[in-house]
Amino acid sequence: MITKIYKAFCAGLVYCGISAVLTSCNDKLDLKPQGEFTAEQLTNESIDGLMSSAYQSLEAHFFEDNNAAFAGPITNWVFDVRSDDAYKGGEGVSMEANIHQLEISNITSDNATCLNKWENNYLGIARVHKAMQAIQDADVSGKEAMLGELKTLRAWFYFDLNRVFKSIPYFTEADDPKTVPNGNKSREEIYAAIKADLEEAYNAMPESQAQPGRFSKYVAAALLAKVNAQTSSWSEVEKWASIVINSGKYQLYQNFADMSKIEFNNRMESIMAVQYVTGVEENIHANFCNLLNTTRSEGNIFGSGDDFFLASQNLVNAFRTDANGLPYLDGTANSVRVTSDYLGSIDPRLDLTVGRIGFPFRGHTYTEGWCRDYNTYGEYSGKKGLIDPSSPDMVQGFPWGASSLNFILIRYADILLLKAEALIELATGDNAATDDKLVEARALVNQVREKAKRSIDGNYLPVDLDPGKADYYVEPYPTDWDGNLAWTKNRARLAVRMERRLELAMEGQRWFDLLRWGTAVETLNKYMQEESQLRPYYAGASVTEDELYLPIPISQIENSNGLYK
């Protein structure tokens, strides 16, 4: 990603581009523009500044507002909290009560997460449009490719908004935002517009970029696979996922823990990632979206972390494996709790995803003292966003646990599993003996499981596994089940959905998977009822179909002069 940020100029861009959209902007957004370039003044350097400003929007950290970054984060951990994968964490349910509202599905229209998510994405779109308008008027080389990058950014922001809110306004750089009401396009029409942007971007962008983090055509292809999965357009998912896979530019990590190592930034599985940096301007370009989520770490190994975003017991139980090293697909995964006295086998990805009391955590021992509010939320602090604390790259002090580790928005494993899912949904045969798509889908799922199997290594540094305390056992799905008769379409569907949960746990994916599968209400109501035995604050909580998407923030409606309904 371009690292030269024109900060003062960017502030002007946000005001000029967004004030018409967010007429309810807080004082923090009511900034005077710092000036704009005319078409004659635009140079490659100023274009770079505009592009940099647009990319920087992925940090969701505007005007150094830390609250807006962690309440409406690009990492979407707050939506994992809406799912069966995670608890809010922190100190009691009243701390960051707006996120607690998401967890128990009791969301008010003045919820700060709703507002911050809305503002962060539309601020990003405003920067994208400002850059688009300038580039369209400029006499610079590579114009179409740069516009392709910006269309991909716009597609991401609208994709994020469209699967979060009930009704949004959709406009392009050619529209006057002051005239565009919410609901001017249906959800389906917005997805169609996103896909059109991405297909144009795919055709315009190069196969690779010299600057790490800048988008190539394969970022657009991967995002097309994800958007088409959201609309159950399975032939298109297979097409675009195959383009990414066949490019030869990506591969699975050798070890699951590699995603948490800075040396793997923009390598291997990383397709689309937010680029972070420390050591400049009071670390304002560190990952503030995950600021709250650093474990409390007894002895302040990671600083005085806030210990938000803890794995649920339900998620932890899902990592159980049976006598064949396979997950429980029969609905019994949650019938046995993986606690300190659990003697069965587990998938090693559990201890590479969360901390468990008595087990290693980046080379240290995770204890109850690492848990900020053990009585309310238990253990299971997240690991994926934290590097080895002995690394000189980790910030000492505030922001807690911060480093230049990227946050990956689209990982290669995600695309492999989306293609597997598409093949399963497109299969017409009953089992792998009668349909080659089911055979291919199993092979893709097994690639991901083989990576998990490779990761069983207690000597991999920093140490996160303890084979002396846990029976790590994971195997691929067999190819000889009753001559392939047992790998049915239904079992394959259950397998790929479980694999997405295990592989992508605590990465902001689960809630959106439940939404697109149409299982969110059933899954969440069962989860809340069962989990209330451990977490009393779930007592009486439930979710309905009408509550799956967030309302427009009330402040946006009240100050839109009737534009938003």
Coordinates of N, CA and C in Angstrom, one line a residue, residues 428-506:
T428 N -25.1 -32.2 -8.6 CA -26.5 -32.8 -8.8 C -26.6 -34.2 -8.4
G429 N -25.4 -34.8 -8.1 CA -25.4 -36.2 -7.7 C -25.6 -36.3 -6.2
D430 N -25.9 -37.5 -5.7 CA -26.2 -37.7 -4.3 C -24.9 -37.9 -3.4
N431 N -23.8 -38.3 -4.1 CA -22.6 -38.5 -3.3 C -21.4 -38.5 -4.3
A432 N -20.2 -38.6 -3.7 CA -19.0 -38.5 -4.4 C -18.8 -39.6 -5.4
A433 N -19.5 -40.7 -5.3 CA -19.5 -41.8 -6.3 C -20.2 -41.4 -7.6
T434 N -21.1 -40.4 -7.5 CA -21.9 -40.1 -8.7 C -21.7 -38.7 -9.2
D435 N -20.9 -37.9 -8.4 CA -20.7 -36.5 -8.8 C -19.3 -36.0 -8.6
D436 N -18.6 -35.7 -9.6 CA -17.2 -35.3 -9.5 C -17.0 -33.9 -8.7
K437 N -18.1 -33.1 -8.8 CA -18.0 -31.8 -8.0 C -17.8 -32.1 -6.5
L438 N -18.4 -33.1 -6.0 CA -18.3 -33.4 -4.6 C -16.9 -34.0 -4.3
V439 N -16.3 -34.7 -5.3 CA -14.9 -35.2 -5.1 C -14.0 -34.0 -5.1
E440 N -14.1 -33.0 -6.0 CA -13.3 -31.9 -6.0 C -13.4 -31.0 -4.7
A441 N -14.7 -30.9 -4.3 CA -14.9 -30.1 -3.1 C -14.2 -30.7 -1.9
R442 N -14.3 -32.0 -1.8 CA -13.6 -32.7 -0.7 C -12.1 -32.4 -0.7
A443 N -11.5 -32.5 -1.9 CA -10.1 -32.2 -2.0 C -9.7 -30.8 -1.6
L444 N -10.6 -29.8 -1.9 CA -10.3 -28.5 -1.5 C -10.4 -28.3 0.1
V445 N -11.4 -28.9 0.7 CA -11.5 -28.9 2.1 C -10.3 -29.6 2.8
N446 N -9.9 -30.7 2.2 CA -8.8 -31.4 2.7 C -7.5 -30.7 2.6
Q447 N -7.3 -29.8 1.6 CA -6.1 -28.9 1.6 C -6.0 -28.1 2.9
V448 N -7.1 -27.5 3.3 CA -7.2 -26.7 4.5 C -6.9 -27.6 5.7
R449 N -7.5 -28.7 5.8 CA -7.3 -29.6 6.9 C -5.9 -30.1 7.0
E450 N -5.2 -30.4 5.8 CA -3.8 -30.8 5.8 C -2.9 -29.7 6.4
K451 N -3.3 -28.4 6.2 CA -2.5 -27.4 6.8 C -2.7 -27.4 8.3
A452 N -3.9 -27.7 8.8 CA -4.1 -27.8 10.2 C -3.2 -29.0 10.8
K453 N -3.2 -30.1 10.0 CA -2.4 -31.2 10.5 C -0.9 -30.9 10.5
R454 N -0.5 -30.1 9.5 CA 1.0 -29.7 9.5 C 1.3 -28.9 10.7
S455 N 0.3 -28.2 11.3 CA 0.6 -27.3 12.4 C 0.7 -27.9 13.8
I456 N 0.6 -29.2 13.9 CA 0.8 -29.9 15.2 C 2.3 -30.0 15.4
D457 N 2.8 -28.9 16.0 CA 4.3 -28.9 16.3 C 4.5 -28.0 17.5
G458 N 4.8 -28.7 18.6 CA 5.0 -27.9 19.9 C 6.3 -27.1 19.9
N459 N 7.1 -27.3 18.9 CA 8.4 -26.6 18.8 C 8.4 -25.4 17.9
Y460 N 7.2 -25.2 17.3 CA 7.1 -24.0 16.4 C 7.1 -22.8 17.2
L461 N 7.9 -21.8 16.9 CA 8.1 -20.6 17.7 C 7.3 -19.4 17.2
P462 N 6.8 -18.6 18.0 CA 6.7 -18.8 19.5 C 5.7 -19.9 19.8
V463 N 5.9 -20.6 20.9 CA 5.1 -21.8 21.3 C 3.7 -21.4 21.6
D464 N 2.7 -22.1 21.0 CA 1.3 -21.9 21.3 C 0.6 -23.2 21.5
L465 N 1.3 -24.3 21.2 CA 0.7 -25.7 21.4 C 1.5 -26.4 22.5
D466 N 0.8 -27.3 23.2 CA 1.4 -28.1 24.2 C 0.9 -29.6 24.0
P467 N 1.6 -30.4 23.2 CA 1.2 -31.7 22.9 C 1.2 -32.6 24.2
G468 N 1.9 -32.2 25.2 CA 1.9 -32.9 26.5 C 0.6 -32.8 27.3
K469 N -0.1 -31.7 27.0 CA -1.4 -31.4 27.7 C -2.6 -31.7 26.9
A470 N -2.5 -31.6 25.6 CA -3.6 -31.7 24.7 C -3.3 -32.8 23.6
D471 N -4.4 -33.6 23.3 CA -4.3 -34.6 22.2 C -4.7 -33.9 20.9
Y472 N -3.7 -33.4 20.2 CA -4.0 -32.7 18.9 C -4.1 -33.8 17.9
Y473 N -5.3 -33.8 17.2 CA -5.5 -34.9 16.2 C -6.5 -34.3 15.2
V474 N -6.0 -34.2 14.0 CA -6.8 -33.7 12.9 C -6.4 -34.5 11.6
E475 N -7.4 -34.9 10.8 CA -7.1 -35.7 9.6 C -8.0 -35.1 8.5
P476 N -7.6 -35.4 7.3 CA -8.5 -35.0 6.1 C -9.7 -36.0 6.1
Y477 N -10.7 -35.6 5.4 CA -11.9 -36.5 5.1 C -11.4 -37.6 4.2
P478 N -11.8 -38.8 4.6 CA -11.3 -40.0 3.8 C -11.9 -40.1 2.4
T479 N -11.2 -40.7 1.5 CA -11.7 -40.8 0.2 C -12.2 -42.2 -0.1
D480 N -12.2 -43.1 0.9 CA -12.7 -44.4 0.7 C -13.9 -44.8 1.6
W481 N -14.7 -43.8 2.0 CA -15.9 -44.0 2.8 C -16.9 -44.8 1.9
D482 N -17.0 -46.1 2.2 CA -18.0 -46.9 1.4 C -18.0 -46.6 -0.1
G483 N -16.8 -46.6 -0.6 CA -16.6 -46.4 -2.0 C -17.2 -45.0 -2.4
N484 N -17.0 -44.0 -1.6 CA -17.4 -42.6 -1.8 C -18.9 -42.4 -1.6
L485 N -19.6 -43.4 -1.2 CA -21.1 -43.3 -1.0 C -21.3 -42.4 0.2
A486 N -20.4 -42.4 1.2 CA -20.7 -41.7 2.5 C -20.4 -40.2 2.4
W487 N -19.7 -39.8 1.4 CA -19.4 -38.4 1.2 C -20.6 -37.8 0.4
T488 N -21.7 -37.7 1.1 CA -23.0 -37.2 0.4 C -22.9 -35.7 0.3
K489 N -23.9 -35.2 -0.5 CA -24.0 -33.7 -0.7 C -24.3 -33.1 0.7
N490 N -25.1 -33.6 1.5 CA -25.5 -33.0 2.8 C -24.2 -33.1 3.7
R491 N -23.5 -34.2 3.7 CA -22.4 -34.3 4.6 C -21.3 -33.3 4.1
A492 N -21.1 -33.2 2.8 CA -20.1 -32.3 2.3 C -20.5 -30.8 2.7
R493 N -21.8 -30.5 2.6 CA -22.2 -29.1 3.0 C -21.9 -28.9 4.5
L494 N -22.2 -29.8 5.3 CA -21.9 -29.7 6.7 C -20.4 -29.5 7.0
A495 N -19.6 -30.3 6.2 CA -18.2 -30.3 6.4 C -17.6 -28.9 6.0
V496 N -18.0 -28.4 4.9 CA -17.4 -27.1 4.4 C -17.9 -26.0 5.3
R497 N -19.1 -26.0 5.8 CA -19.5 -25.0 6.8 C -18.8 -25.1 8.1
M498 N -18.5 -26.3 8.6 CA -17.8 -26.4 9.8 C -16.3 -26.0 9.5
E499 N -15.8 -26.3 8.4 CA -14.4 -25.9 8.1 C -14.2 -24.4 8.1
R500 N -15.2 -23.7 7.5 CA -15.1 -22.3 7.5 C -15.1 -21.7 9.0
R501 N -15.9 -22.4 9.8 CA -16.0 -21.9 11.2 C -14.6 -22.1 11.9
L502 N -14.0 -23.3 11.7 CA -12.8 -23.6 12.4 C -11.6 -22.8 11.8
E503 N -11.5 -22.7 10.5 CA -10.4 -22.1 9.9 C -10.4 -20.6 10.0
L504 N -11.6 -20.0 10.0 CA -11.7 -18.5 9.9 C -12.2 -17.9 11.3
A505 N -12.2 -18.7 12.3 CA -12.7 -18.3 13.6 C -12.0 -17.0 14.1
M506 N -12.8 -16.1 14.6 CA -12.3 -14.9 15.2 C -11.7 -13.9 14.2

